[in-house]
CSV table of C-alpha atoms in Angstrom, one decimal:
chain,number,residue,atom,x,y,z
H,25,MET,CA,0.5,-18.3,1.3
H,26,VAL,CA,-0.3,-17.4,-2.5
H,27,LYS,CA,2.8,-15.9,-3.8
H,28,SER,CA,2.7,-13.2,-7.1
H,29,ILE,CA,4.8,-12.8,-9.3
H,30,ASN,CA,3.9,-10.1,-12.3
H,31,PHE,CA,5.7,-9.3,-15.8
H,32,VAL,CA,5.3,-6.8,-18.8
H,33,VAL,CA,4.9,-8.3,-21.9
H,34,LEU,CA,6.4,-5.8,-24.9
H,35,GLY,CA,7.3,-6.0,-28.6
H,36,LYS,CA,4.8,-8.7,-29.8
H,37,GLN,CA,2.4,-8.3,-27.7
H,38,GLU,CA,0.2,-10.6,-28.9
H,39,THR,CA,3.0,-13.8,-26.9
H,40,ALA,CA,0.9,-12.7,-24.3
H,41,SER,CA,-1.4,-14.9,-24.7
H,42,GLU,CA,0.3,-18.0,-24.6
H,43,PHE,CA,0.8,-17.8,-20.9
H,44,GLY,CA,-2.3,-17.0,-18.9
H,45,LYS,CA,-6.2,-16.0,-19.4
H,46,LYS,CA,-6.4,-13.0,-20.6
H,47,GLY,CA,-8.2,-10.6,-17.6
H,48,THR,CA,-9.2,-7.0,-17.3
H,49,GLU,CA,-8.8,-5.3,-20.3
H,50,SER,CA,-8.4,-1.9,-21.9
H,51,ASP,CA,-5.5,0.3,-22.6
H,52,LEU,CA,-3.9,-2.2,-20.7
H,53,THR,CA,-4.8,-6.0,-20.9
H,54,LEU,CA,-4.2,-8.2,-17.8
H,55,TYR,CA,-3.9,-12.0,-18.3
H,56,ASP,CA,-2.6,-14.3,-15.0
H,57,ARG,CA,-2.5,-18.8,-14.8
H,58,LYS,CA,-2.6,-19.1,-11.3
H,59,GLU,CA,0.7,-22.5,-10.7
H,60,SER,CA,0.9,-24.6,-8.0
H,61,ASP,CA,1.1,-21.4,-4.9
H,62,ILE,CA,2.2,-18.8,-6.9
H,63,ILE,CA,-0.2,-16.5,-9.7
H,64,LYS,CA,1.4,-15.4,-13.3
H,65,THR,CA,1.0,-12.5,-14.7
H,66,TRP,CA,1.3,-10.6,-18.3
H,67,VAL,CA,0.1,-7.1,-18.5
H,68,ILE,CA,0.3,-5.9,-22.0
H,69,PRO,CA,0.1,-1.8,-23.0
H,70,ASN,CA,-2.3,-2.6,-26.7
H,71,GLY,CA,-3.4,1.0,-26.3
H,72,PHE,CA,0.5,1.8,-27.0
H,73,PRO,CA,1.9,2.9,-29.7
H,74,GLU,CA,-1.0,5.1,-30.3
H,75,LYS,CA,-0.6,6.8,-26.7
H,76,ILE,CA,2.6,6.3,-25.5
H,77,GLN,CA,0.8,6.8,-21.9
H,78,PRO,CA,-0.5,3.2,-21.6
H,79,LEU,CA,4.0,2.2,-22.3
H,80,PHE,CA,5.1,3.1,-18.8
H,81,GLN,CA,1.9,2.4,-17.2
H,82,ALA,CA,3.0,-1.7,-18.3
H,83,ILE,CA,6.3,-1.6,-17.2
H,84,ASN,CA,4.9,-0.2,-13.9
H,85,LEU,CA,3.4,-3.1,-12.9
H,86,ALA,CA,5.9,-5.7,-13.4
H,87,GLU,CA,8.9,-7.1,-12.1
H,88,TYR,CA,10.2,-8.4,-14.9
H,89,VAL,CA,10.7,-7.5,-18.4
H,90,ILE,CA,9.6,-9.9,-21.0
H,91,PHE,CA,11.4,-8.4,-25.0
H,92,HIS,CA,9.5,-10.4,-28.5
H,93,VAL,CA,11.0,-8.3,-30.6
H,94,ASP,CA,9.6,-8.3,-33.6
H,95,LYS,CA,10.5,-5.4,-35.6
H,96,LEU,CA,13.2,-2.7,-35.6
H,97,ASP,CA,11.1,0.9,-36.0
H,98,LYS,CA,10.6,4.1,-33.4
H,99,PHE,CA,8.1,2.5,-31.6
H,100,THR,CA,10.3,-1.0,-30.5
H,101,GLY,CA,13.8,1.7,-29.4
H,102,GLU,CA,10.7,4.3,-27.3
H,103,GLN,CA,10.7,0.5,-25.9
H,104,ILE,CA,14.1,0.9,-25.6
H,105,ILE,CA,14.0,4.2,-23.8
H,106,ALA,CA,10.9,3.5,-22.1
H,107,LEU,CA,12.6,0.7,-20.5
H,108,ASP,CA,15.7,2.0,-19.6
H,109,SER,CA,14.0,4.5,-18.2
H,110,LEU,CA,13.1,2.9,-16.0
H,111,LYS,CA,15.8,0.8,-15.1
H,112,LYS,CA,13.9,-1.9,-15.7
H,113,GLU,CA,17.4,-4.8,-15.2
H,114,LYS,CA,15.4,-8.1,-15.3
H,115,GLY,CA,14.2,-9.5,-18.6
H,116,ILE,CA,14.4,-12.0,-21.4
H,117,LEU,CA,15.1,-10.5,-24.7
H,118,THR,CA,13.8,-12.5,-28.1
H,119,HIS,CA,13.3,-12.7,-31.6
H,120,THR,CA,10.8,-13.4,-34.7
H,121,PHE,CA,13.7,-14.7,-37.6
H,122,ASP,CA,12.9,-11.8,-39.7
H,123,VAL,CA,15.2,-9.5,-36.7
H,124,ASP,CA,18.3,-8.4,-38.2
H,125,GLU,CA,20.2,-9.3,-34.5
H,126,SER,CA,23.1,-7.3,-35.0
H,127,LYS,CA,20.5,-4.0,-35.8
H,128,LEU,CA,18.7,-4.8,-32.7
H,129,ASN,CA,22.7,-5.5,-31.3
H,130,LEU,CA,23.0,-1.9,-32.0
H,131,MET,CA,19.9,0.1,-30.6
H,132,ILE,CA,20.3,-1.8,-27.6
H,133,LYS,CA,24.0,-0.6,-26.4
H,134,GLY,CA,24.7,0.6,-23.4
H,135,THR,CA,21.6,-0.2,-22.3
H,136,VAL,CA,19.3,-2.3,-19.2
H,137,VAL,CA,17.7,-4.7,-22.3
H,138,GLU,CA,21.9,-5.0,-23.5
H,139,ASN,CA,22.2,-7.0,-19.8
H,140,TYR,CA,18.3,-8.9,-20.7
H,141,THR,CA,19.0,-12.8,-20.4
H,142,ARG,CA,18.4,-14.0,-24.8
H,143,VAL,CA,17.1,-16.5,-25.1
H,144,GLU,CA,14.9,-18.5,-28.7
H,145,GLN,CA,11.6,-17.7,-29.5
H,146,ASP,CA,10.5,-21.3,-28.1
H,147,LYS,CA,12.0,-21.5,-24.5
H,148,VAL,CA,11.2,-18.4,-23.9
H,149,LYS,CA,8.5,-19.6,-21.4
H,150,GLU,CA,10.8,-22.1,-20.3
H,151,GLU,CA,13.1,-18.9,-18.4
H,152,MET,CA,10.0,-17.7,-17.5
H,153,ASN,CA,9.3,-20.5,-15.6
H,154,ALA,CA,12.9,-20.4,-13.6
H,155,LEU,CA,12.8,-16.2,-12.9
H,156,GLU,CA,11.8,-15.7,-8.5
H,157,PRO,CA,8.7,-14.0,-7.0
H,158,ILE,CA,10.9,-10.6,-5.8
H,159,THR,CA,9.0,-9.5,-2.1
H,160,ASN,CA,9.3,-6.9,0.8
H,161,ASP,CA,7.8,-6.3,4.4
H,162,ASN,CA,8.5,-2.1,3.6
H,163,PRO,CA,5.0,-0.6,5.3
H,164,ALA,CA,2.0,-1.5,3.3
H,165,GLU,CA,0.9,0.2,0.0
H,166,LEU,CA,-1.2,-0.6,-3.4
H,167,LEU,CA,-0.7,1.4,-6.9
H,168,ILE,CA,-4.2,1.2,-8.0
H,169,ASP,CA,-5.0,0.4,-12.0
H,170,HIS,CA,-8.7,-0.3,-12.1
H,171,CYS,CA,-11.8,0.8,-10.0
H,172,PHE,CA,-14.5,0.5,-10.4
H,173,ASP,CA,-18.5,-0.3,-9.3
H,174,VAL,CA,-19.9,-3.8,-8.7
H,175,LYS,CA,-24.0,-4.1,-7.8
H,176,GLY,CA,-24.0,-4.9,-4.4
H,177,VAL,CA,-21.0,-5.6,-3.7
H,178,GLY,CA,-19.8,-1.0,-4.2
H,179,THR,CA,-16.3,0.0,-5.1
H,180,VAL,CA,-14.1,-2.3,-6.3
H,181,ILE,CA,-10.4,-1.5,-6.6
H,182,LEU,CA,-8.3,-3.4,-8.9
H,183,GLY,CA,-3.9,-3.1,-8.5
H,184,LYS,CA,-0.9,-4.4,-7.0
H,185,VAL,CA,0.2,-4.8,-3.6
H,186,THR,CA,3.7,-2.6,-4.1
H,187,ASN,CA,4.8,-2.9,-0.5
H,188,GLY,CA,4.6,-4.7,2.2
H,189,THR,CA,1.4,-6.5,3.4
H,190,ILE,CA,-2.5,-6.1,3.1
H,191,LYS,CA,-5.0,-7.4,5.2
H,192,GLN,CA,-8.9,-7.5,5.2
H,193,TYR,CA,-10.2,-5.2,7.8
H,194,ASP,CA,-6.9,-3.1,7.5
H,195,ASN,CA,-7.6,0.4,7.8
H,196,LEU,CA,-6.3,2.6,5.4
H,197,LYS,CA,-6.5,5.8,3.6
H,198,LEU,CA,-6.5,6.7,-0.3
H,199,TYR,CA,-3.8,9.5,-2.2
H,200,PRO,CA,-4.0,12.1,-3.5
H,201,HIS,CA,-7.1,12.1,-1.8
H,202,ASN,CA,-6.5,11.4,1.9
H,203,ILE,CA,-10.0,9.7,1.9
H,204,ASP,CA,-9.9,6.7,4.6
H,205,VAL,CA,-11.0,3.8,3.1
H,206,LEU,CA,-11.3,0.5,4.7
H,207,ILE,CA,-10.3,-2.9,3.4
H,208,LYS,CA,-13.0,-4.7,3.6
H,209,SER,CA,-12.2,-8.4,1.5
H,210,ILE,CA,-9.3,-9.0,-0.6
H,211,GLN,CA,-9.3,-11.7,-4.5
H,212,MET,CA,-6.4,-12.9,-6.4
H,213,HIS,CA,-7.4,-14.8,-8.8
H,214,ASP,CA,-10.9,-15.1,-8.2
H,215,ASP,CA,-10.2,-16.1,-5.4
H,216,PRO,CA,-11.2,-14.7,-1.2
H,217,VAL,CA,-8.0,-14.4,1.1
H,218,THR,CA,-7.9,-13.2,4.3
H,219,GLU,CA,-4.8,-11.1,3.6
H,220,SER,CA,-1.9,-10.2,0.2
H,221,ILE,CA,2.3,-9.7,0.6
H,222,CYS,CA,3.3,-7.9,-2.7
H,223,PRO,CA,3.9,-8.3,-5.3
H,224,ALA,CA,0.1,-9.6,-5.5
H,225,ARG,CA,-2.3,-8.7,-7.7
H,226,VAL,CA,-5.2,-8.1,-6.0
H,227,GLY,CA,-9.5,-6.7,-6.1
H,228,LEU,CA,-10.0,-5.7,-3.3
H,229,ALA,CA,-13.9,-4.0,-2.2
H,230,VAL,CA,-13.6,-1.1,-0.1
H,231,LYS,CA,-15.2,1.5,2.3
H,232,GLY,CA,-14.7,5.0,2.6
H,233,ALA,CA,-14.3,6.2,-1.0
H,234,LYS,CA,-16.3,6.8,-4.5
H,235,PRO,CA,-16.0,4.6,-7.8
H,236,ASP,CA,-14.9,8.4,-8.9
H,237,GLU,CA,-12.9,9.8,-5.8
H,238,VAL,CA,-10.4,6.8,-7.2
H,239,GLY,CA,-7.7,6.9,-9.8
H,240,ARG,CA,-4.9,4.7,-12.0
H,241,GLY,CA,-2.1,5.8,-10.7
H,242,ASP,CA,-3.9,6.0,-7.2
H,243,VAL,CA,-2.2,5.0,-3.6
H,244,ILE,CA,-3.6,3.0,-1.0
H,245,SER,CA,-1.4,3.2,2.8
H,246,ILE,CA,-1.1,3.2,6.1
H,247,GLU,CA,-1.3,6.6,7.5
H,248,ASN,CA,2.8,9.4,6.0
H,249,ALA,CA,3.9,6.3,3.3
H,250,VAL,CA,4.3,8.4,0.2
H,251,ASP,CA,4.3,12.5,-1.1
H,252,ILE,CA,1.3,14.4,-2.0
H,253,LYS,CA,3.0,17.0,-4.1
H,254,THR,CA,2.2,19.9,-6.9
H,255,GLU,CA,5.5,21.0,-7.6
H,256,ILE,CA,8.7,18.5,-8.1
H,257,GLU,CA,12.2,18.7,-8.4
H,258,LEU,CA,14.3,16.1,-10.7
H,259,ASP,CA,18.2,15.0,-11.3
H,260,PHE,CA,16.9,14.8,-14.9
H,261,GLN,CA,18.6,13.3,-17.5
H,262,LYS,CA,17.7,14.6,-21.3
H,263,SER,CA,17.1,11.7,-23.9
H,264,PRO,CA,19.6,12.2,-27.0
H,265,PHE,CA,17.0,11.3,-29.4
H,266,TYR,CA,14.3,14.3,-28.0
H,267,LYS,CA,16.6,16.8,-30.1
H,268,SER,CA,13.7,19.7,-29.6
H,269,GLU,CA,14.9,22.0,-26.0
H,270,ILE,CA,12.9,22.8,-23.9
H,271,THR,CA,11.3,25.9,-22.2
H,272,GLU,CA,9.9,27.5,-18.5
H,273,ASN,CA,6.7,27.2,-18.6
H,274,GLN,CA,6.3,24.5,-21.5
H,275,GLY,CA,3.4,21.6,-20.9
H,276,CYS,CA,4.4,18.4,-20.8
H,277,LEU,CA,2.4,14.9,-19.5
H,278,VAL,CA,5.1,13.8,-16.3
H,279,SER,CA,5.0,9.4,-16.1
H,280,ILE,CA,5.4,8.4,-12.0
H,281,GLY,CA,4.1,4.9,-10.5
H,282,LEU,CA,0.8,5.0,-13.4
H,283,GLN,CA,-0.1,8.8,-12.9
H,284,ILE,CA,-0.1,9.8,-16.1
H,285,LYS,CA,-0.1,13.9,-15.4
H,286,ALA,CA,0.3,16.8,-17.4
H,287,ALA,CA,2.4,19.6,-16.2
H,288,LYS,CA,5.0,22.3,-16.6
H,289,PHE,CA,8.9,22.9,-16.2
H,290,SER,CA,9.0,26.0,-14.1
H,291,SER,CA,12.9,25.8,-14.4
H,292,ILE,CA,14.8,24.4,-16.5
H,293,THR,CA,18.8,24.4,-14.8
H,294,PRO,CA,17.7,22.4,-12.1
H,295,LEU,CA,14.8,21.2,-14.0
H,296,LYS,CA,11.6,21.4,-12.0
H,297,LEU,CA,8.3,21.1,-12.8
H,298,ILE,CA,4.9,22.6,-11.5
H,299,PHE,CA,1.3,20.0,-12.0
H,300,GLU,CA,-2.0,21.6,-13.0
H,301,LYS,CA,-3.5,18.2,-9.9
H,302,PRO,CA,-0.9,16.6,-6.7
H,303,ILE,CA,0.7,13.8,-8.1
H,304,VAL,CA,2.0,11.2,-5.3
H,305,CYS,CA,5.7,10.0,-5.2
H,306,LYS,CA,8.7,9.5,-2.9
H,307,LYS,CA,11.4,11.1,-2.8
H,308,ASN,CA,14.0,8.7,-5.9
H,309,ASP,CA,11.2,7.4,-7.8
H,310,ILE,CA,11.6,8.0,-11.9
H,311,ALA,CA,9.8,9.9,-13.6
H,312,VAL,CA,9.8,10.6,-16.6
H,313,ILE,CA,8.5,13.4,-18.9
H,314,LEU,CA,6.2,12.6,-22.7
H,315,LYS,CA,5.3,15.0,-25.0
H,316,PRO,CA,2.3,12.8,-27.1
H,317,GLU,CA,2.4,14.9,-30.0
H,318,SER,CA,5.9,14.9,-31.3
H,319,THR,CA,6.2,12.6,-34.1
H,320,THR,CA,10.0,11.5,-33.5
H,321,ILE,CA,10.6,11.0,-30.0
H,322,ARG,CA,8.0,10.4,-27.7
H,323,ILE,CA,10.3,10.3,-24.6
H,324,LEU,CA,11.5,14.1,-23.6
H,325,GLY,CA,13.8,12.5,-20.7
H,326,SER,CA,13.7,11.2,-16.8
H,327,GLY,CA,14.5,11.9,-13.9
H,328,LYS,CA,14.6,11.0,-9.9
H,329,ILE,CA,12.5,13.2,-8.0
H,330,LEU,CA,14.5,14.7,-5.2
């Protein structure tokens, strides 16, 4: 069975080109390489820092973080806050020679990044190669990041198996639309396979869903493995760096998995959000509230879904 490891590369994003071959390219760009029976994938949020959304989507596609700090500015601060908000505890930290290490230490103090393995720039690859795949045997679930129509094949979905195993000819559900889909075929690293175990990146040819019915952040899973909601309550913690007030009926964007959805605050204490469109979620998923138009920090706060 082919195993998989997924990394997000932050800070100096071009570092990813040293690790693998460029594949899918959008506001998220993926690089990959197959080494014996392990496929490694590196994702960069190249739509960031212009937009905050790709940062969270890229981090949510990875089990491990490679944070190559090349400057100390507000965008480095946003990346640190994003990693801390999403509780990304497994990572490698390095920095360029012109970065002031004492200032970097102050920025990461008290965050998950403080506990990353620190290495010199030329030792990142060596440290990365020592990391092991992380898998589970929970009910089958796939997180979608791209979808398109392929002539002669039909709907092709790209994504990450986040739980369990997905097999050829599985009959599953596409959420939030609750559409029945059949997995016609599976590819990993352009090779056909009959099954993929998490956290594999896969290409699926599916029957039952058209490309315009599939969006980034949608989930394919066994029936009733996820919740579909238009209102959620959070165990919320406001970011100490976000200084503006939060008020009822104020609009925001919410990041859950790869979903970035428009919402309003329906209540402040407890904190509740109402969405314009249904979201896919589970209890204890982390939701991060974003204000992309903010001129200072664009991350308002975060919390687990109750």
